[in-house]
Every structure is written in C-alpha cells, then in structure tokens.
mmCIF file of C-alpha atoms and ligand atoms in Angstrom:
data_model
loop_
_atom_site.group_PDB
_atom_site.id
_atom_site.type_symbol
_atom_site.label_atom_id
_atom_site.label_comp_id
_atom_site.label_asym_id
_atom_site.label_seq_id
_atom_site.Cartn_x
_atom_site.Cartn_y
_atom_site.Cartn_z
ATOM 1 C CA MET A 6 -22.098 -4.503 0.169
ATOM 2 C CA GLN A 7 -23.496 -4.235 3.655
ATOM 3 C CA ALA A 8 -24.720 -1.028 5.143
ATOM 4 C CA VAL A 9 -22.167 0.753 7.295
ATOM 5 C CA ILE A 10 -22.720 2.846 10.380
ATOM 6 C CA ASP A 11 -20.921 5.807 11.910
ATOM 7 C CA ASP A 12 -17.214 5.569 11.431
ATOM 8 C CA VAL A 13 -17.023 1.822 10.842
ATOM 9 C CA HIS A 14 -15.532 0.793 7.498
ATOM 10 C CA GLU A 15 -15.272 -2.222 5.256
ATOM 11 C CA VAL A 16 -11.719 -2.857 4.056
ATOM 12 C CA TYR A 17 -10.575 -4.908 1.069
ATOM 13 C CA ALA A 18 -7.177 -5.999 -0.214
ATOM 14 C CA VAL A 19 -7.210 -6.203 -4.011
ATOM 15 C CA ARG A 20 -4.302 -8.199 -5.464
ATOM 16 C CA TYR A 21 -3.222 -7.060 -8.892
ATOM 17 C CA GLY A 22 0.367 -8.228 -9.348
ATOM 18 C CA HIS A 23 2.929 -10.861 -8.471
ATOM 19 C CA HIS A 24 6.688 -11.292 -8.440
ATOM 20 C CA SER A 25 8.447 -14.572 -7.858
ATOM 21 C CA ARG A 26 11.685 -14.317 -5.915
ATOM 22 C CA ARG A 27 13.732 -16.093 -3.262
ATOM 23 C CA SER A 28 13.867 -15.135 0.395
ATOM 24 C CA PRO A 29 17.440 -13.741 0.504
ATOM 25 C CA GLU A 30 16.244 -10.925 -1.784
ATOM 26 C CA ASN A 31 13.696 -9.802 0.794
ATOM 27 C CA PHE A 32 15.991 -8.983 3.722
ATOM 28 C CA ILE A 33 19.036 -6.858 4.401
ATOM 29 C CA GLY A 34 21.681 -9.458 5.224
ATOM 30 C CA GLY A 35 19.851 -12.121 3.190
ATOM 31 C CA ASP A 36 18.102 -15.155 4.603
ATOM 32 C CA PRO A 37 19.809 -18.421 5.549
ATOM 33 C CA HIS A 38 16.802 -20.485 4.454
ATOM 34 C CA ASP A 39 16.865 -19.443 0.791
ATOM 35 C CA VAL A 40 13.309 -20.505 -0.020
ATOM 36 C CA LEU A 41 10.801 -19.245 -2.577
ATOM 37 C CA GLN A 42 9.209 -16.132 -1.032
ATOM 38 C CA PRO A 43 7.237 -14.243 -3.687
ATOM 39 C CA LEU A 44 5.719 -10.799 -3.351
ATOM 40 C CA ASP A 45 2.126 -9.952 -4.242
ATOM 41 C CA PHE A 46 1.049 -6.437 -5.193
ATOM 42 C CA TYR A 47 -2.102 -4.867 -3.774
ATOM 43 C CA VAL A 48 -4.265 -1.801 -3.626
ATOM 44 C CA TRP A 49 -6.748 -1.445 -0.780
ATOM 45 C CA ALA A 50 -10.330 -0.205 -0.869
ATOM 46 C CA ILE A 51 -12.017 1.344 2.173
ATOM 47 C CA VAL A 52 -15.795 1.648 2.038
ATOM 48 C CA GLY A 53 -17.485 3.773 4.680
ATOM 49 C CA PRO A 54 -19.847 6.644 5.393
ATOM 50 C CA ALA A 55 -17.547 9.090 3.569
ATOM 51 C CA GLY A 56 -17.718 7.029 0.371
ATOM 52 C CA THR A 57 -15.055 4.856 -1.190
ATOM 53 C CA ILE A 58 -11.422 5.626 -0.546
ATOM 54 C CA LEU A 59 -8.518 3.874 -2.265
ATOM 55 C CA VAL A 60 -5.136 3.300 -0.722
ATOM 56 C CA ASP A 61 -2.646 3.371 -3.617
ATOM 57 C CA THR A 62 -3.293 2.833 -7.307
ATOM 58 C CA GLY A 63 -0.851 0.080 -8.316
ATOM 59 C CA PHE A 64 0.863 -0.151 -11.698
ATOM 60 C CA ASP A 65 -0.406 -0.759 -15.237
ATOM 61 C CA LYS A 66 0.531 -3.110 -18.090
ATOM 62 C CA THR A 67 3.252 -0.840 -19.454
ATOM 63 C CA MET A 68 4.953 -0.634 -16.072
ATOM 64 C CA SER A 69 4.557 -4.357 -15.526
ATOM 65 C CA ARG A 70 6.613 -4.989 -18.697
ATOM 66 C CA ARG A 71 9.151 -2.287 -17.893
ATOM 67 C CA ARG A 72 9.760 -3.569 -14.366
ATOM 68 C CA GLN A 73 9.258 -7.247 -15.184
ATOM 69 C CA ARG A 74 6.590 -7.690 -12.560
ATOM 70 C CA GLU A 75 3.531 -9.745 -13.440
ATOM 71 C CA LEU A 76 0.219 -7.897 -13.784
ATOM 72 C CA VAL A 77 -2.244 -10.574 -12.654
ATOM 73 C CA LYS A 78 -5.460 -8.526 -12.918
ATOM 74 C CA PRO A 79 -5.648 -4.821 -13.698
ATOM 75 C CA VAL A 80 -6.578 -2.670 -10.699
ATOM 76 C CA ARG A 81 -9.696 -1.471 -12.514
ATOM 77 C CA ASP A 82 -10.965 -5.073 -12.804
ATOM 78 C CA GLY A 83 -10.488 -5.616 -9.083
ATOM 79 C CA LEU A 84 -12.505 -2.531 -8.255
ATOM 80 C CA ALA A 85 -15.228 -3.613 -10.715
ATOM 81 C CA ALA A 86 -15.442 -7.011 -8.986
ATOM 82 C CA LEU A 87 -16.264 -5.123 -5.782
ATOM 83 C CA GLY A 88 -18.820 -2.929 -7.557
ATOM 84 C CA ILE A 89 -16.628 0.157 -7.123
ATOM 85 C CA ALA A 90 -16.810 2.730 -9.932
ATOM 86 C CA PRO A 91 -13.431 4.522 -10.070
ATOM 87 C CA GLU A 92 -15.150 7.813 -11.004
ATOM 88 C CA LYS A 93 -16.948 7.687 -7.665
ATOM 89 C CA VAL A 94 -13.759 7.336 -5.615
ATOM 90 C CA THR A 95 -13.483 10.586 -3.674
ATOM 91 C CA SER A 96 -10.054 10.191 -2.134
ATOM 92 C CA VAL A 97 -6.878 8.278 -2.854
ATOM 93 C CA ILE A 98 -4.365 7.875 -0.058
ATOM 94 C CA VAL A 99 -0.887 7.516 -1.558
ATOM 95 C CA SER A 100 1.206 5.507 0.897
ATOM 96 C CA HIS A 101 4.365 6.535 -0.991
ATOM 97 C CA LEU A 102 5.490 7.274 -4.540
ATOM 98 C CA HIS A 103 7.220 4.011 -5.532
ATOM 99 C CA TYR A 104 6.236 2.718 -8.992
ATOM 100 C CA ASP A 105 4.038 -0.079 -7.621
ATOM 101 C CA HIS A 106 1.888 2.266 -5.503
ATOM 102 C CA CYS A 107 1.085 5.334 -7.604
ATOM 103 C CA GLY A 108 0.635 4.308 -11.261
ATOM 104 C CA ASN A 109 -2.677 4.204 -13.177
ATOM 105 C CA HIS A 110 -2.636 8.005 -12.999
ATOM 106 C CA ASP A 111 -6.041 8.544 -14.587
ATOM 107 C CA LEU A 112 -7.923 5.728 -12.855
ATOM 108 C CA CYS A 113 -9.817 7.991 -10.425
ATOM 109 C CA PRO A 114 -10.549 11.223 -12.305
ATOM 110 C CA ASN A 115 -12.555 12.792 -9.501
ATOM 111 C CA ALA A 116 -10.404 11.884 -6.521
ATOM 112 C CA ARG A 117 -8.129 14.038 -4.446
ATOM 113 C CA TYR A 118 -4.785 12.537 -3.460
ATOM 114 C CA HIS A 119 -3.475 12.486 0.104
ATOM 115 C CA LEU A 120 0.286 12.257 0.594
ATOM 116 C CA GLN A 121 2.982 13.316 3.006
ATOM 117 C CA ASP A 122 5.011 16.524 2.544
ATOM 118 C CA ARG A 123 8.179 14.527 3.062
ATOM 119 C CA GLU A 124 7.408 12.046 0.270
ATOM 120 C CA MET A 125 6.882 14.723 -2.367
ATOM 121 C CA ALA A 126 9.985 16.610 -1.223
ATOM 122 C CA TYR A 127 11.981 13.370 -1.335
ATOM 123 C CA ALA A 128 10.720 12.339 -4.790
ATOM 124 C CA THR A 129 11.395 15.751 -6.344
ATOM 125 C CA GLY A 130 14.561 16.791 -4.527
ATOM 126 C CA ARG A 131 18.256 16.111 -4.297
ATOM 127 C CA CYS A 132 17.911 12.470 -3.223
ATOM 128 C CA MET A 133 16.673 11.633 -6.720
ATOM 129 C CA CYS A 134 20.111 12.603 -8.049
ATOM 130 C CA HIS A 135 21.307 9.264 -6.659
ATOM 131 C CA GLN A 136 20.527 6.110 -8.606
ATOM 132 C CA SER A 137 20.323 3.934 -5.493
ATOM 133 C CA LEU A 138 17.613 6.156 -3.997
ATOM 134 C CA ARG A 139 15.608 6.854 -7.144
ATOM 135 C CA ALA A 140 15.520 3.223 -8.351
ATOM 136 C CA PRO A 141 12.000 2.459 -7.043
ATOM 137 C CA PHE A 142 10.596 5.731 -8.438
ATOM 138 C CA GLU A 143 9.440 6.550 -11.970
ATOM 139 C CA ALA A 144 9.758 10.132 -13.212
ATOM 140 C CA ASP A 145 6.372 9.834 -14.968
ATOM 141 C CA ASP A 146 4.640 8.858 -11.709
ATOM 142 C CA VAL A 147 6.201 11.775 -9.869
ATOM 143 C CA LEU A 148 5.296 14.152 -12.720
ATOM 144 C CA ALA A 149 1.711 12.900 -12.668
ATOM 145 C CA MET A 150 1.543 13.784 -8.972
ATOM 146 C CA VAL A 151 3.066 17.210 -9.597
ATOM 147 C CA ARG A 152 0.321 17.781 -12.189
ATOM 148 C CA LYS A 153 -2.290 16.852 -9.578
ATOM 149 C CA VAL A 154 -0.766 19.418 -7.229
ATOM 150 C CA PHE A 155 -1.169 22.081 -9.919
ATOM 151 C CA ALA A 156 -4.721 20.916 -10.641
ATOM 152 C CA GLY A 157 -5.641 21.438 -6.995
ATOM 153 C CA ARG A 158 -6.113 17.714 -6.432
ATOM 154 C CA ALA A 159 -3.374 17.028 -3.861
ATOM 155 C CA ILE A 160 -3.753 17.280 -0.106
ATOM 156 C CA PHE A 161 -0.537 17.271 1.889
ATOM 157 C CA HIS A 162 -0.041 15.967 5.396
ATOM 158 C CA ASP A 163 2.854 16.318 7.821
ATOM 159 C CA GLY A 164 2.705 13.456 10.307
ATOM 160 C CA HIS A 165 -0.704 12.096 11.250
ATOM 161 C CA ALA A 166 -3.995 13.400 9.918
ATOM 162 C CA GLU A 167 -7.665 12.474 9.853
ATOM 163 C CA ILE A 168 -9.000 11.712 6.364
ATOM 164 C CA ALA A 169 -12.517 10.859 7.569
ATOM 165 C CA SER A 170 -14.054 9.915 10.876
ATOM 166 C CA GLY A 171 -12.358 6.671 11.967
ATOM 167 C CA LEU A 172 -9.751 6.893 9.203
ATOM 168 C CA THR A 173 -6.281 8.384 9.757
ATOM 169 C CA VAL A 174 -2.860 8.420 8.109
ATOM 170 C CA HIS A 175 0.434 8.227 10.011
ATOM 171 C CA LEU A 176 3.949 9.074 8.872
ATOM 172 C CA ILE A 177 6.310 6.108 9.131
ATOM 173 C CA GLY A 178 9.224 6.904 6.771
ATOM 174 C CA GLY A 179 11.981 4.288 6.757
ATOM 175 C CA HIS A 180 11.406 2.406 3.498
ATOM 176 C CA SER A 181 10.702 5.692 1.705
ATOM 177 C CA LYS A 182 11.259 9.048 3.388
ATOM 178 C CA GLY A 183 7.577 10.021 3.464
ATOM 179 C CA LEU A 184 5.907 6.602 3.659
ATOM 180 C CA GLN A 185 2.580 6.711 5.521
ATOM 181 C CA CYS A 186 0.371 3.930 6.858
ATOM 182 C CA VAL A 187 -3.422 3.990 7.210
ATOM 183 C CA ARG A 188 -5.475 3.207 10.317
ATOM 184 C CA VAL A 189 -9.101 2.244 9.746
ATOM 185 C CA LYS A 190 -11.838 1.681 12.302
ATOM 186 C CA THR A 191 -13.720 -1.527 11.478
ATOM 187 C CA ARG A 192 -16.156 -3.787 13.232
ATOM 188 C CA ARG A 193 -13.232 -5.909 14.476
ATOM 189 C CA GLY A 194 -11.365 -2.892 15.793
ATOM 190 C CA TYR A 195 -8.594 -0.779 14.298
ATOM 191 C CA VAL A 196 -6.978 -2.331 11.239
ATOM 192 C CA VAL A 197 -3.680 -0.860 10.039
ATOM 193 C CA LEU A 198 -2.809 -0.991 6.348
ATOM 194 C CA ALA A 199 0.954 -0.940 6.626
ATOM 195 C CA SER A 200 1.714 -0.739 2.903
ATOM 196 C CA ASP A 201 5.512 -0.990 2.651
ATOM 197 C CA ALA A 202 6.057 -0.216 6.347
ATOM 198 C CA THR A 203 6.191 -4.025 6.462
ATOM 199 C CA HIS A 204 6.316 -5.857 3.138
ATOM 200 C CA LEU A 205 5.711 -9.285 4.676
ATOM 201 C CA TYR A 206 4.527 -10.599 8.040
ATOM 202 C CA ALA A 207 8.110 -11.866 8.398
ATOM 203 C CA HIS A 208 9.534 -8.338 8.496
ATOM 204 C CA ILE A 209 7.521 -6.999 11.410
ATOM 205 C CA GLY A 210 7.503 -10.447 13.018
ATOM 206 C CA SER A 211 11.284 -10.827 13.115
ATOM 207 C CA GLY A 212 12.424 -7.192 13.130
ATOM 208 C CA ARG A 213 14.281 -7.689 9.849
ATOM 209 C CA VAL A 214 14.372 -5.044 7.110
ATOM 210 C CA PHE A 215 13.530 -5.055 3.393
ATOM 211 C CA PRO A 216 16.533 -4.083 1.225
ATOM 212 C CA ILE A 217 14.967 -0.932 -0.251
ATOM 213 C CA THR A 218 15.361 1.371 2.731
ATOM 214 C CA TYR A 219 15.982 5.041 3.280
ATOM 215 C CA ASN A 220 16.447 4.852 7.047
ATOM 216 C CA ILE A 221 16.665 1.635 9.068
ATOM 217 C CA GLU A 222 15.887 3.317 12.391
ATOM 218 C CA GLU A 223 12.566 4.543 11.038
ATOM 219 C CA VAL A 224 11.760 1.081 9.670
ATOM 220 C CA VAL A 225 12.149 -0.694 13.006
ATOM 221 C CA GLU A 226 10.557 2.145 14.970
ATOM 222 C CA GLY A 227 7.797 1.922 12.376
ATOM 223 C CA TYR A 228 7.120 -1.709 13.320
ATOM 224 C CA ALA A 229 6.441 -0.552 16.883
ATOM 225 C CA THR A 230 4.183 2.227 15.607
ATOM 226 C CA LEU A 231 2.164 -0.195 13.459
ATOM 227 C CA ASN A 232 1.596 -2.470 16.453
ATOM 228 C CA LYS A 233 0.630 0.483 18.626
ATOM 229 C CA LEU A 234 -1.893 1.791 16.094
ATOM 230 C CA ALA A 235 -3.510 -1.597 15.440
ATOM 231 C CA ALA A 236 -5.963 -3.322 17.787
ATOM 232 C CA SER A 237 -3.539 -6.277 17.888
ATOM 233 C CA PRO A 238 -0.610 -7.588 15.795
ATOM 234 C CA ARG A 239 -3.227 -9.585 13.841
ATOM 235 C CA HIS A 240 -4.739 -6.283 12.736
ATOM 236 C CA VAL A 241 -1.578 -5.185 10.886
ATOM 237 C CA VAL A 242 -1.828 -5.864 7.137
ATOM 238 C CA PRO A 243 1.514 -6.095 5.293
ATOM 239 C CA GLY A 244 1.889 -4.468 1.888
ATOM 240 C CA HIS A 245 3.158 -7.359 -0.244
ATOM 241 C CA ASP A 246 2.467 -10.646 1.553
ATOM 242 C CA PRO A 247 0.673 -13.469 -0.339
ATOM 243 C CA LEU A 248 -0.394 -14.753 3.105
ATOM 244 C CA VAL A 249 -2.945 -11.910 3.333
ATOM 245 C CA LEU A 250 -5.094 -13.717 0.763
ATOM 246 C CA ALA A 251 -4.594 -17.035 2.536
ATOM 247 C CA ARG A 252 -5.513 -15.720 5.975
ATOM 248 C CA TYR A 253 -8.475 -13.476 5.220
ATOM 249 C CA PRO A 254 -11.763 -14.578 3.684
ATOM 250 C CA ALA A 255 -12.571 -13.746 0.082
ATOM 251 C CA ALA A 256 -14.669 -10.596 -0.324
ATOM 252 C CA LYS A 257 -17.320 -12.814 -1.887
ATOM 253 C CA PRO A 258 -17.513 -16.263 -3.467
ATOM 254 C CA GLY A 259 -15.462 -16.437 -6.641
ATOM 255 C CA LEU A 260 -12.903 -13.844 -5.547
ATOM 256 C CA GLU A 261 -10.602 -16.275 -3.724
ATOM 257 C CA GLY A 262 -6.944 -15.532 -4.400
ATOM 258 C CA TRP A 263 -7.870 -12.087 -5.732
ATOM 259 C CA ILE A 264 -9.770 -9.927 -3.222
ATOM 260 C CA ALA A 265 -9.825 -10.441 0.532
ATOM 261 C CA ARG A 266 -11.942 -8.806 3.176
ATOM 262 C CA LEU A 267 -9.863 -7.352 6.017
ATOM 263 C CA ASP A 268 -12.561 -6.178 8.407
ATOM 264 C CA ILE A 269 -13.380 -9.796 9.235
ATOM 265 C CA ASP A 270 -11.035 -11.735 11.527
ATOM 266 C CA PRO A 271 -8.356 -13.782 9.729
ATOM 267 C CA LYS A 272 -8.454 -17.578 9.843
ATOM 268 C CA ASP A 273 -5.178 -17.963 11.776
HETATM 269 ZN ZN1 ZN B 21 7.823 0.840 -1.668
HETATM 270 ZN ZN1 ZN B 22 5.670 -1.709 -2.658
#
C-alpha cells in the first residue's frame, strides 16, 4: 500500500457475495424491462492516517445458506488479499443492522463499532414486532451488537459525526431508520460510500426506490444528500451494484472482479 498523508485515504470495495435476480425485484413498482439485474455484496476498507477502518462486516457461510445468498469469498479472505489484519482494525462503521451488513461478529476483536442511535432503537424496539419491518434483520446480529454495547465497544452517533480527520458519517434513514453513509476524503476528492442509501446506480440515477424501505421521503431526500456530500455524482458508490467492480480499477493485479480501488477515478 502507498503511503498516505494528512487526511487523505485509500478506499477499497471488497465483494464477498452475490445474488442473481431480475430487475422488477429491485424497484418499488417493478421495472418494465424485466432484465437480469443481480446484486453484489460488499464491505469497504478505508486506509488512512488513523489506521484501517471497515465499513460493514458482511455475512458468513451460515447466513449465506439461511438467506440463500451466495458467499463468493469470505470477508476475511478479501481483507487478507489487501494485507489487512482484522485484529488491527480499530473501527468498524456499521451503515445499518441488516443481515448483509453486520454479520461476522467476531471478525474484528479489537474494533469499536460506530452506529446511529436511531438504528439501534429501530432494531430493538416496537418496529421489530412487525414481520415486514424485521425481515432484513437477524436477532443474532442485533444481539451481537447489544453485547458490544455492554462491552463498551459501541459508539453512537445522532446525525453526522467525524470518525477521523477527513472521514465522517451522515444519517440518511429511508431504507432502514438509522442508515448512515460515509464520506471519505481521498486524492480524487470526497468519495461517498452510500451503502444501501442507493443499492444500484440506477436507484439514485432515476430516483426510483428499492422495495425494502422504511420511509420513501428519506430515501429520495437521501439521494440529494449523497450527491451534495460527494465531489460529483461519480464519487457516489452504491452499496450493491456489480458495476462498481466494472468501473473501478482492481486494487492490484489478480484482484479483478473481487476488490476495487475507489480513490482512483472510475473508467466511465
Ligand atoms: Zn439494507
Ligand atoms: Zn444491503
């Protein structure tokens, strides 16, 4: 890895999972084109002066079977390919508590976990009495986070907050009540890791909404926020789009289709 200066970070998208599906499943109101439009699953690694910070922790083999989502490469293998030792990860930013973002509970034994007040309240409160709202959550994931709270390893935020110099989180809501995105200063300007604030480029690009949604107003307002936080629309990185790996260069030779580098301009 290259040396970094000041508050400038390297950013990587690490693909770990895949789910084949058709486009009508990805939008409220469906999609007239009805084409294959799969989702990829990622975690993101941010390397900077404050050390290595992970955004989300993905899911493991057990969850992949339970949810019938393909585990392509375990998250730990992706980090190893980048030379990142999980024990050295100091902070994990949890975008939200859906099963595909907060599994692998013991991956980073020395990290503290940053999440929004509203997400923890949502995932442990009355909304989880309703099947339609709790469907993307797993009780074991939420319990694991509660245990981290009691172990003194959780740091709560309410709105936007600075995690390190040049690295901030911002409450979006919408898809999940306490969903947050991450803004990172890089050598190509501010990159925004949207996570599920936009699953695909097509969502933010067309103003359409993914079916799992707590509040549609916050989703579409969130698109505007993502664009405002990012240096340009090309600096917004969707949470589940296979195009991320097509557009950005591989982190190094041999990692094509697996790990992309996001602090270098995309190809198109
Ligand atoms: Zn989600
Ligand atoms: Zn997701």
